Tab-separated table of C-alpha atoms in Angstrom:
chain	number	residue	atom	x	y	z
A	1	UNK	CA	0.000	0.000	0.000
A	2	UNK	CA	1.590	3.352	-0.665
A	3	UNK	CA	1.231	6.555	1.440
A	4	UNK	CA	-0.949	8.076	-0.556
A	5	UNK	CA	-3.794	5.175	-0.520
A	6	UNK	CA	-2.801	4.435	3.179
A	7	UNK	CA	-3.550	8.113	4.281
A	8	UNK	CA	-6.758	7.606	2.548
A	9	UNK	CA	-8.061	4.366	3.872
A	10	UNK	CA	-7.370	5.520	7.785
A	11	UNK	CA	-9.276	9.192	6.775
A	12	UNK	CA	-6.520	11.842	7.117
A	13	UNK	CA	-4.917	14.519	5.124
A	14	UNK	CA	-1.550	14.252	3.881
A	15	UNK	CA	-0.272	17.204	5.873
A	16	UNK	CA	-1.668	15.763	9.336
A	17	UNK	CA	0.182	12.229	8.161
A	18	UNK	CA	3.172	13.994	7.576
A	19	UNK	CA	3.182	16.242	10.841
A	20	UNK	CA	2.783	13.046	12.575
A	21	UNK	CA	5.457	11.360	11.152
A	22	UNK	CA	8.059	14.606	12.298
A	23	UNK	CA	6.554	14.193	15.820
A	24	UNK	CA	8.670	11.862	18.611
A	25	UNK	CA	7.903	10.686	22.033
A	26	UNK	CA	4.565	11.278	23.566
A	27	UNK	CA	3.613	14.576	21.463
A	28	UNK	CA	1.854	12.185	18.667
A	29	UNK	CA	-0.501	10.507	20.816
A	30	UNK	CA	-3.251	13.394	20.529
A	31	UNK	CA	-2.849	13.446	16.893
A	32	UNK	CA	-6.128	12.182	14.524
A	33	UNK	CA	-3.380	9.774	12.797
A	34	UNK	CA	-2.344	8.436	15.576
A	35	UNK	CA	-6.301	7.367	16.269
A	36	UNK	CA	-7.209	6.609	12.834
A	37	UNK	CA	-3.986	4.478	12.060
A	38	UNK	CA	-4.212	2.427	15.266
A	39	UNK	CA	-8.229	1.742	14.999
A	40	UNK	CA	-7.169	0.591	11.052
A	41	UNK	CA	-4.174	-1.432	12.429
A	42	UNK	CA	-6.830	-3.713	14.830
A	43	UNK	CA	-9.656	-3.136	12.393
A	44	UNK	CA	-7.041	-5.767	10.086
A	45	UNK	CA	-5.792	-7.545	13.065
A	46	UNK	CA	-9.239	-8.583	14.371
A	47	UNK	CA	-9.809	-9.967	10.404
A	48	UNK	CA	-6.963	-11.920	10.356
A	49	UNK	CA	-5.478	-9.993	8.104
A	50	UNK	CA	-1.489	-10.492	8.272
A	51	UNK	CA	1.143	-7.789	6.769
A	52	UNK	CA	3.183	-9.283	3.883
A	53	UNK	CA	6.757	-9.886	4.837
A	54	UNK	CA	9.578	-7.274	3.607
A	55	UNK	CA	11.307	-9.002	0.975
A	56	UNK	CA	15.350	-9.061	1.684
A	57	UNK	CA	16.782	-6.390	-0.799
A	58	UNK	CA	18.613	-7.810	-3.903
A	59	UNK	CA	22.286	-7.608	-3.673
A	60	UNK	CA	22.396	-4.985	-6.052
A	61	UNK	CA	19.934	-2.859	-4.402
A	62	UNK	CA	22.426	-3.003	-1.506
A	63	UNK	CA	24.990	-1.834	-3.190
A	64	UNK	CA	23.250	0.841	-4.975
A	65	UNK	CA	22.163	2.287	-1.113
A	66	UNK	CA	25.774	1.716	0.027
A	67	UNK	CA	26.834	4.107	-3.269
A	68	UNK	CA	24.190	5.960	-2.732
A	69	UNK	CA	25.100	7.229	1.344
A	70	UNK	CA	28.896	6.554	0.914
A	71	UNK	CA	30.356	9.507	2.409
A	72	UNK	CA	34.009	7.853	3.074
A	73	UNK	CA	34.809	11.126	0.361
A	74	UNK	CA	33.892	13.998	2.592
A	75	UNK	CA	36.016	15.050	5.387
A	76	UNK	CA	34.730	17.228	8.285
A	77	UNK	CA	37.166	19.617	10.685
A	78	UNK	CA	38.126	17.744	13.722
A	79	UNK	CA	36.687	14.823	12.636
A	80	UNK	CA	40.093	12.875	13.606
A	81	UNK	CA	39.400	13.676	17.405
A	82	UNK	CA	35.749	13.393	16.998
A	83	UNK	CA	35.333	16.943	17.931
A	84	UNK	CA	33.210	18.124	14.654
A	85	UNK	CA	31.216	21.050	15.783
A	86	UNK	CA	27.966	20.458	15.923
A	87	UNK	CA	25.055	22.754	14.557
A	88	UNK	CA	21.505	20.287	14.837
A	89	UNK	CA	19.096	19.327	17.930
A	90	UNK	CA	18.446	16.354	18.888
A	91	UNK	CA	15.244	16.736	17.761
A	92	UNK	CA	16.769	17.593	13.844
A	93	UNK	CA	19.031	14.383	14.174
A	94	UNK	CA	15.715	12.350	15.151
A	95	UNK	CA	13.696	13.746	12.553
A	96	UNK	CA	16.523	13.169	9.884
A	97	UNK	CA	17.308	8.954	10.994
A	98	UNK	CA	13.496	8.658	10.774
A	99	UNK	CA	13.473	9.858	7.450
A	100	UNK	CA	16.516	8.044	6.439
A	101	UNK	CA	14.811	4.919	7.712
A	102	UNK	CA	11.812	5.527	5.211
A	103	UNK	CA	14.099	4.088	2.696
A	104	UNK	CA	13.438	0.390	2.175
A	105	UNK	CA	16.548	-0.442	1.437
A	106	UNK	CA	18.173	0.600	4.708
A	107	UNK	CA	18.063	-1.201	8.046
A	108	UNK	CA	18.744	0.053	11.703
A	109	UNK	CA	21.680	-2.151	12.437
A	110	UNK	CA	23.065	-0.953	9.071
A	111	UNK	CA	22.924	2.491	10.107
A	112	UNK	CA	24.409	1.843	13.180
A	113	UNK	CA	27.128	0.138	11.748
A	114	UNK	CA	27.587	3.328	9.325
A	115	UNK	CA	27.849	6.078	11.864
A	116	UNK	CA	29.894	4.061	14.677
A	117	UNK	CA	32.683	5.006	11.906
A	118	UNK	CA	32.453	9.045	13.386
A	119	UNK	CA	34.114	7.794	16.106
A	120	UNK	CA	37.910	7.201	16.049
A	121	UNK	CA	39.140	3.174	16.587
A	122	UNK	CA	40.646	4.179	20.025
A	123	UNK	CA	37.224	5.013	21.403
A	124	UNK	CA	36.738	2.107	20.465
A	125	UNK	CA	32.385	2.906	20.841
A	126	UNK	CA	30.170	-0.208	20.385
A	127	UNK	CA	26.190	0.635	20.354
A	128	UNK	CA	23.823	-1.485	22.494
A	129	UNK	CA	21.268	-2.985	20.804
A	130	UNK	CA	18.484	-0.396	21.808
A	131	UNK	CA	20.901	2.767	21.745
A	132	UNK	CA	19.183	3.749	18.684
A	133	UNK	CA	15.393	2.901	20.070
A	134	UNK	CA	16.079	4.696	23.309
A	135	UNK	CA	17.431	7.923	21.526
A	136	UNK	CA	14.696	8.264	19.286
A	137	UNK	CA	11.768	7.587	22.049
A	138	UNK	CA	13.000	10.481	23.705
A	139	UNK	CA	11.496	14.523	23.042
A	140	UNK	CA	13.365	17.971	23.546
A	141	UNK	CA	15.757	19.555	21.824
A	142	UNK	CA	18.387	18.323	24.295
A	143	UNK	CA	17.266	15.408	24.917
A	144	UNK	CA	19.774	12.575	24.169
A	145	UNK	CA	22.603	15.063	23.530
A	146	UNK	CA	24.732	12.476	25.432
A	147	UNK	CA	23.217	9.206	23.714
A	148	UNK	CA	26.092	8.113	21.929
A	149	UNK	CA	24.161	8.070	18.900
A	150	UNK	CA	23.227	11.879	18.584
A	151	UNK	CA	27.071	12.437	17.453
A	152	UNK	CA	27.646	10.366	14.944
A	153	UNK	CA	24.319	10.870	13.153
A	154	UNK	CA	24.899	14.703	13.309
A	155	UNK	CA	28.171	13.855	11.045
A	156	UNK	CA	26.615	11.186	8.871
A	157	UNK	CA	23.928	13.504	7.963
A	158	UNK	CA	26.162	16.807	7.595
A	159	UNK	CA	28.339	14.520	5.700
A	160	UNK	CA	25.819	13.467	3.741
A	161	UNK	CA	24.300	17.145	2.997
A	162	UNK	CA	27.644	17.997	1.795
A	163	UNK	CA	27.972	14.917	-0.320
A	164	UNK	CA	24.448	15.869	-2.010
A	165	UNK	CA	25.479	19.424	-2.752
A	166	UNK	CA	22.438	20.455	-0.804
A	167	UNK	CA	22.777	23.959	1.167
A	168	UNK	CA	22.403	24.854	4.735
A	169	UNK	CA	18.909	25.562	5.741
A	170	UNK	CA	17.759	28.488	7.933
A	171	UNK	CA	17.925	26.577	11.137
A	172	UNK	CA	21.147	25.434	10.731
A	173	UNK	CA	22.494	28.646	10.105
A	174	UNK	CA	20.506	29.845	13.224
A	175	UNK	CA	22.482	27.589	15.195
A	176	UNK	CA	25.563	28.140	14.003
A	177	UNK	CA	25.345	32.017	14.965
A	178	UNK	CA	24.001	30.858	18.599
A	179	UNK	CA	26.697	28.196	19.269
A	180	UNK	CA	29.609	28.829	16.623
A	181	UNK	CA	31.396	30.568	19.585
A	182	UNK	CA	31.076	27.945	22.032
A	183	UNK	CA	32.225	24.760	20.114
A	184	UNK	CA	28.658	23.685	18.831
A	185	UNK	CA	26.091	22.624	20.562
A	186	UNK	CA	26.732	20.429	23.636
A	187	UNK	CA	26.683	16.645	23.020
A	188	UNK	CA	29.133	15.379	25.569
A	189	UNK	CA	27.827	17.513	28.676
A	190	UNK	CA	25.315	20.044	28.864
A	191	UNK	CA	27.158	23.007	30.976
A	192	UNK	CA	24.801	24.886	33.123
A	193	UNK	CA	25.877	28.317	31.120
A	194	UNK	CA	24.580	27.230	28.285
A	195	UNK	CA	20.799	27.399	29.201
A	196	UNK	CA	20.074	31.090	27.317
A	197	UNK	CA	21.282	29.620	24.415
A	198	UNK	CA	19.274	26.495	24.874
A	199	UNK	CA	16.120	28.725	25.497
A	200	UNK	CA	17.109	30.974	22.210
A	201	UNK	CA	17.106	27.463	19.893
A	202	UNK	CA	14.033	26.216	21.644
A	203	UNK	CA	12.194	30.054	20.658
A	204	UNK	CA	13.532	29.530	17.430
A	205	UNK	CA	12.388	26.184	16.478
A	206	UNK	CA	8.830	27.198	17.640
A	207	UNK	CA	8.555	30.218	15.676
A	208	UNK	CA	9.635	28.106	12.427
A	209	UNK	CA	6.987	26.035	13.204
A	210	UNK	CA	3.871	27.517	14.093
């Protein structure tokens, strides 16, 4: 079923669907998809009505996703002591793995395995198996900072914007001129001085989206 005929079946507009979809924790469970998707998800269960089973991708359609998010190329300043500045929430890093996890072709444990490589060999930084799950059931644009998986996915993906040619958008170049002078934004420890700042990004990011 594709989004387009799913979002029709279950009764809701594309743009509450997609609002949905950018949501994480608890802030979805008020939305009408939310509703409409889980009464349609028991509605089939109480039929009997089983999902078909993903079909393992072709081993050329792995290595055409491999090609396709290879950023081994692109090079990022003080990358070698994992201390690339970083300019996203955690909030932005959430909403960009769940998008990059919209593509059939990719798998969490692939992922992991792709942004573990941010890290030098001496750290020598193995993820648990629900590192990813825990960071992306939390909410708040600081929330997870020190999840070691907020890091690396902030390079993948900045990596990855570079790789694509694509530009900076106006919220990253908000954050740059709020935490440029104070090494990026905090993903190791949150100091207490940087609250003002934190309160400026939050402002920010709810006047972009009302």
């Amino acid at each position: 079923m594709k989004i387009g005929e799913f979002q029709e079946a279950i009764g809701v507009s594309s743009r509450s669907y997609n609002t949905f979809l950018k949501m994480t924790g608890e802030k979805g469970s008020e939305s009408n998809t939310y509703f409409h998707a889980h009464r349609f998800c028991l509605k089939r269960e109480l039929q009997g009505i089983k999902e078909p089973k993903k079909k393992p991708a072709s081993k050329q359609a792995k290595l055409d996703t491999e090609k396709k998010y290879d950023v081994s190329g692109i090079h990022l300043p003080g990358e070698e002591e994992s201390k690339v500045q970083v300019y996203d929430t955690c909030d932005e890093v959430r909403k960009k793995i769940y998008a990059h996890l919209r593509d059939p072709n990719v798998t969490k444990a692939g992922f992991l395995r792709e942004i573990v490589k941010s890290y030098t060999p001496e750290q020598a930084v193995k993820f648990q198996g629900n590192s990813l799950t825990r960071f992306l059931d939390m909410s708040g644009a600081n929330a997870g900072n020190t999840n070691a998986v907020f890091y690396p996915a902030y390079v993948f993906f900045e990596k990855l914007r570079i790789c694509d040619g694509q530009p900076k958008n106006k919220f990253r170049e908000e954050m740059e001129k709020i935490w440029r002078s104070h090494g990026g934004f905090a993903w190791i420890k949150q100091p207490k001085s940087s609250g003002v700042r934190l309160i400026l990004v939050i402002a920010y990011t709810v006047r972009t989206n009302m």
